[in-house]
Short mmCIF file of C-alpha atoms and ligand atoms in Angstrom, two decimals:
data_model
loop_
_atom_site.label_atom_id
_atom_site.label_comp_id
_atom_site.label_asym_id
_atom_site.label_seq_id
_atom_site.Cartn_x
_atom_site.Cartn_y
_atom_site.Cartn_z
CA MET A 1 -0.06 0.01 -0.07
CA ALA A 2 1.33 3.45 -0.79
CA ALA A 3 2.48 5.39 2.35
CA LEU A 4 -0.11 7.98 3.35
CA ASN A 5 0.94 11.38 4.75
CA ALA A 6 1.77 11.45 8.47
CA PRO A 7 -1.68 11.56 10.43
CA LEU A 8 -3.08 14.72 11.84
CA GLY A 9 -4.40 14.65 15.33
CA ILE A 10 -7.62 16.67 16.12
CA PHE A 11 -8.31 17.68 19.75
CA GLY A 12 -11.43 19.65 20.52
CA GLY A 13 -12.75 20.99 23.70
CA THR A 14 -14.32 24.09 25.21
CA PHE A 15 -11.14 24.90 27.06
CA THR A 16 -12.64 27.15 29.61
CA PRO A 17 -9.74 27.49 30.35
CA ILE A 18 -7.18 25.20 28.64
CA HIS A 19 -5.03 23.38 31.46
CA ASN A 20 -1.98 21.07 31.60
CA GLY A 21 -4.09 17.92 31.29
CA HIS A 22 -5.02 19.08 27.73
CA LEU A 23 -1.56 19.99 26.84
CA ARG A 24 -0.11 16.69 28.20
CA LEU A 25 -2.69 14.70 26.36
CA ALA A 26 -1.86 16.50 23.11
CA LEU A 27 1.88 16.10 23.49
CA GLU A 28 1.84 12.54 24.70
CA LEU A 29 -0.36 11.35 21.76
CA ARG A 30 1.57 13.40 19.29
CA GLU A 31 4.67 11.58 20.19
CA ARG A 32 3.12 8.23 20.75
CA LEU A 33 1.14 8.07 17.61
CA GLN A 34 3.79 9.95 15.50
CA LEU A 35 1.25 12.56 14.54
CA ALA A 36 2.43 15.37 12.10
CA GLU A 37 0.55 17.80 14.30
CA VAL A 38 -2.22 18.12 16.79
CA LEU A 39 -4.74 20.81 16.06
CA MET A 40 -6.36 22.11 19.29
CA ILE A 41 -9.78 23.38 18.22
CA PRO A 42 -11.85 25.31 20.65
CA SER A 43 -15.56 24.82 20.42
CA ALA A 44 -17.40 28.11 19.73
CA LYS A 45 -20.87 26.92 20.42
CA PRO A 46 -20.66 23.59 22.20
CA PRO A 47 -23.71 21.45 21.15
CA HIS A 48 -23.90 19.63 24.45
CA ARG A 49 -23.55 22.33 27.15
CA ASP A 50 -24.38 25.96 27.49
CA ALA A 51 -21.96 28.25 25.75
CA PRO A 52 -19.42 29.37 28.24
CA GLN A 53 -19.49 33.03 29.46
CA VAL A 54 -15.92 33.39 28.23
CA SER A 55 -15.93 34.29 24.51
CA PRO A 56 -14.69 31.80 22.00
CA GLN A 57 -12.06 34.23 21.02
CA ARG A 58 -10.59 34.49 24.47
CA ARG A 59 -10.67 30.75 24.91
CA TYR A 60 -8.83 30.51 21.61
CA ASP A 61 -6.25 33.07 22.72
CA TRP A 62 -5.60 30.87 25.70
CA VAL A 63 -5.03 27.82 23.68
CA ARG A 64 -2.56 29.88 21.56
CA LEU A 65 -0.74 31.11 24.73
CA ALA A 66 -0.71 27.63 26.12
CA ILE A 67 1.02 26.21 23.03
CA GLY A 68 3.47 28.91 22.75
CA ASN A 69 6.21 27.92 20.38
CA GLU A 70 5.72 24.22 20.91
CA SER A 71 6.19 22.58 17.56
CA GLY A 72 3.67 19.92 16.69
CA LEU A 73 0.64 21.60 18.32
CA ARG A 74 -1.30 24.25 16.76
CA ALA A 75 -4.41 26.19 17.66
CA ASP A 76 -7.15 26.18 15.02
CA ASP A 77 -10.03 28.78 14.89
CA ARG A 78 -12.14 27.10 12.35
CA GLU A 79 -14.95 26.62 14.78
CA LEU A 80 -15.01 30.29 15.61
CA ARG A 81 -15.29 31.08 11.90
CA ARG A 82 -18.43 29.04 11.34
CA ASP A 83 -21.95 30.03 12.29
CA GLY A 84 -24.17 27.72 14.30
CA ARG A 85 -23.38 24.93 16.68
CA SER A 86 -19.85 23.70 16.56
CA TYR A 87 -20.21 20.08 15.24
CA THR A 88 -17.10 17.89 15.22
CA TYR A 89 -18.55 16.33 12.13
CA ASP A 90 -18.43 19.60 10.20
CA THR A 91 -14.82 20.33 11.48
CA LEU A 92 -13.61 16.92 10.22
CA ALA A 93 -15.41 17.22 6.94
CA SER A 94 -13.62 20.66 6.30
CA LEU A 95 -10.17 19.13 7.38
CA ARG A 96 -10.76 16.22 5.05
CA GLU A 97 -11.19 18.60 2.23
CA GLU A 98 -7.96 20.20 3.00
CA HIS A 99 -6.13 16.96 3.49
CA PRO A 100 -7.72 14.39 1.19
CA ASP A 101 -4.97 11.77 1.65
CA ARG A 102 -3.98 12.28 5.30
CA PRO A 103 -5.12 9.97 8.14
CA LEU A 104 -7.11 12.13 10.66
CA VAL A 105 -7.19 10.97 14.27
CA LEU A 106 -9.66 12.33 16.69
CA LEU A 107 -8.51 12.46 20.27
CA LEU A 108 -11.15 11.91 22.87
CA GLY A 109 -10.87 11.75 26.69
CA ASP A 110 -13.13 9.00 28.19
CA ASP A 111 -15.85 11.42 29.28
CA ALA A 112 -16.09 12.71 25.76
CA ALA A 113 -16.03 9.02 24.44
CA ASN A 114 -18.79 8.00 26.69
CA GLN A 115 -21.04 10.71 25.13
CA PHE A 116 -19.82 10.08 21.55
CA HIS A 117 -22.96 8.24 20.39
CA THR A 118 -25.04 11.45 21.14
CA TRP A 119 -22.78 13.62 18.80
CA HIS A 120 -24.20 14.92 15.47
CA ARG A 121 -23.61 12.31 12.62
CA TRP A 122 -21.36 10.29 14.96
CA ARG A 123 -21.32 7.23 12.71
CA GLU A 124 -20.17 9.31 9.81
CA ILE A 125 -17.36 10.81 11.89
CA THR A 126 -15.72 7.32 11.72
CA GLU A 127 -15.78 7.72 7.90
CA LEU A 128 -13.74 10.87 8.25
CA ALA A 129 -11.29 9.99 11.03
CA HIS A 130 -9.79 7.33 13.41
CA LEU A 131 -10.91 7.53 17.08
CA VAL A 132 -8.34 7.34 19.94
CA PHE A 133 -9.77 7.03 23.52
CA VAL A 134 -7.70 8.44 26.24
CA GLU A 135 -8.14 7.41 30.03
CA ARG A 136 -9.19 10.21 32.19
CA PRO A 137 -9.07 10.04 36.06
CA PHE A 138 -12.47 9.39 37.56
CA GLU A 139 -14.05 8.82 34.26
CA PRO A 140 -14.26 5.20 33.66
CA PRO A 141 -14.74 4.16 30.15
CA ALA A 142 -18.42 3.34 29.46
CA PRO A 143 -18.99 3.34 25.75
CA ALA A 144 -22.55 3.09 24.63
CA PRO A 145 -23.56 -0.36 23.25
CA GLU A 146 -24.29 1.27 19.77
CA LEU A 147 -20.75 2.57 19.69
CA VAL A 148 -19.34 -0.70 20.66
CA ALA A 149 -21.23 -2.38 18.01
CA HIS A 150 -20.41 0.13 15.39
CA LEU A 151 -16.65 -0.18 16.15
CA ARG A 152 -16.62 -3.90 16.48
CA GLY A 153 -13.71 -5.46 14.40
CA LYS A 154 -12.01 -2.05 13.79
CA ARG A 155 -9.57 -1.88 16.69
CA ALA A 156 -6.14 -0.91 16.09
CA HIS A 157 -3.26 -1.86 18.33
CA GLU A 158 -0.37 -0.11 16.95
CA ALA A 159 0.13 3.49 15.71
CA GLU A 160 1.30 2.13 12.26
CA GLU A 161 -2.14 0.78 11.71
CA LEU A 162 -3.57 4.30 12.00
CA ARG A 163 -0.97 5.60 9.33
CA ALA A 164 -1.93 3.00 6.72
CA ARG A 165 -5.64 4.21 6.48
CA ARG A 166 -7.25 7.45 6.47
CA CYS A 167 -10.11 6.67 8.88
CA GLY A 168 -12.33 4.06 10.41
CA LEU A 169 -10.22 2.46 13.19
CA TRP A 170 -10.10 3.10 16.90
CA MET A 171 -7.53 2.64 19.52
CA SER A 172 -7.28 3.03 23.34
CA ALA A 173 -4.25 5.17 24.68
CA HIS A 174 -3.01 5.16 28.14
CA ILE A 175 -1.13 8.30 29.25
CA PRO A 176 0.15 9.08 32.82
CA PRO A 177 -3.06 10.44 34.33
CA LEU A 178 -3.40 14.03 35.27
CA SER A 179 -6.43 14.80 37.57
CA ILE A 180 -7.06 18.19 36.26
CA SER A 181 -10.32 19.69 34.95
CA SER A 182 -11.42 23.14 33.84
CA THR A 183 -14.21 22.88 36.26
CA ARG A 184 -11.85 22.60 39.21
CA ILE A 185 -9.88 25.52 37.87
CA ARG A 186 -13.09 27.70 37.72
CA ARG A 187 -13.88 26.64 41.29
CA LEU A 188 -10.40 27.55 42.55
CA LEU A 189 -10.65 30.94 40.71
CA LYS A 190 -14.05 31.58 42.12
CA ALA A 191 -12.71 30.91 45.55
CA GLY A 192 -9.74 33.29 45.01
CA ARG A 193 -7.21 30.37 45.09
CA SER A 194 -4.11 29.67 43.04
CA VAL A 195 -4.22 27.77 39.87
CA ARG A 196 -0.44 27.49 39.48
CA GLY A 197 0.74 24.10 38.30
CA LEU A 198 -2.63 23.34 36.66
CA VAL A 199 -2.68 26.05 33.99
CA PRO A 200 0.33 27.11 31.88
CA GLU A 201 1.91 30.34 33.23
CA ALA A 202 1.44 32.25 30.04
CA VAL A 203 -2.29 31.71 30.39
CA ILE A 204 -2.44 32.64 34.03
CA SER A 205 -0.45 35.85 33.26
CA SER A 206 -3.00 36.88 30.64
CA PHE A 207 -5.98 36.55 33.02
CA THR A 208 -7.71 39.89 33.45
CA PRO A 209 -10.10 40.59 36.37
CA GLU A 210 -13.00 40.20 33.79
CA ASP A 211 -11.64 36.78 32.64
CA ILE A 212 -11.55 35.65 36.20
CA SER A 213 -14.98 36.84 36.89
CA LEU A 214 -16.43 35.17 33.72
CA LEU A 215 -14.69 31.93 34.56
CA ALA A 216 -16.14 31.97 38.13
CA HIS A 217 -19.47 32.57 36.58
CA ASP A 218 -19.09 29.52 34.25
CA GLU A 219 -18.22 27.48 37.47
CA GLU A 220 -20.57 24.64 36.80
CA PRO A 221 -20.87 23.51 33.11
CA ALA A 222 -24.54 22.81 32.20
CA THR A 223 -24.91 19.67 30.35
CA ASP A 224 -28.05 18.66 28.26
P1 ATP B 301 -14.89 21.07 31.86
O1 ATP B 301 -14.60 20.78 33.37
O2 ATP B 301 -15.24 22.51 31.78
O3 ATP B 301 -15.84 20.11 31.19
P2 ATP B 301 -12.48 19.77 30.82
O4 ATP B 301 -11.38 19.82 31.78
O5 ATP B 301 -13.32 18.55 30.93
O6 ATP B 301 -13.40 20.97 31.16
P3 ATP B 301 -12.87 20.02 28.21
O7 ATP B 301 -12.52 21.24 27.33
O8 ATP B 301 -14.38 19.80 28.44
O9 ATP B 301 -12.06 20.19 29.36
O10 ATP B 301 -12.29 18.76 27.47
C1 ATP B 301 -11.87 18.67 26.13
C2 ATP B 301 -11.21 17.30 26.00
O11 ATP B 301 -10.23 17.12 26.94
C3 ATP B 301 -12.13 16.12 26.31
O12 ATP B 301 -12.00 15.12 25.28
C4 ATP B 301 -11.73 15.70 27.60
O13 ATP B 301 -12.05 14.33 27.93
C5 ATP B 301 -10.22 15.83 27.58
N1 ATP B 301 -9.66 16.09 28.90
C6 ATP B 301 -9.78 17.16 29.63
N2 ATP B 301 -8.96 17.07 30.68
C7 ATP B 301 -8.39 15.85 30.70
C8 ATP B 301 -7.41 15.19 31.58
N3 ATP B 301 -7.09 15.71 32.66
N4 ATP B 301 -6.97 13.97 31.10
C9 ATP B 301 -7.41 13.43 30.02
N5 ATP B 301 -8.26 13.98 29.10
C10 ATP B 301 -8.75 15.21 29.53
MG1 MG B 302 -15.28 18.48 30.03
#
């Protein structure tokens, strides 16, 4: 089989704010799966929770600050440039147009994976990208039966398998767990406590009093 281009990782989130758990996930998987790049894509209007008070632009700014000049990670603002809800399907479809021959690898923490069967056109997502499920502390994997049925027989065990096809496989990845969530960071900020060690310094330094007040207001993400 002809060698395909190096795979592109796609890592979406609301990033309210981005934290070191997100960064480590992107870096570990980039290295482990030999991804050309990981695109970190803030969700402008998340379909499954209320839009954060913090603007998409601000959340995107933080992703850029967190990445700094780390090669191999890139902030991507395509969901900010689209109207309507930010569906991962649409994001992957636009990436597929830009990269017709490249394997696309969607990176998902287990909490996102457990909800994956509720996502817009989720079955078709597997015709655009591979799925890689990442352990997350306190979020035991509990994939829905319809997802398990859909993915039966499509498991990859080695990164090389993801390089040989453009989409359609899935894999589990174990990375050293970091028990960090944006929810906890918002709670700490609301209580006037330090978030050092959880959030990249460049992001902390950029926080304005307004950012902190909006983050505190977003403390509990509402889910549907
Ligand atoms: P919130 O508490 O607001 O939901 P979060 O920390 O869960 O924030 P999100 O932006 O919701 O961050 O998550 C984006 C993606 O990152 C999801 O796939 C999620 O599973 C994954 N993720 C977030 N934090 C971690 C972590 N500490 N370890 C592994 N995966 C994580
Ligand atoms: Mg979350």
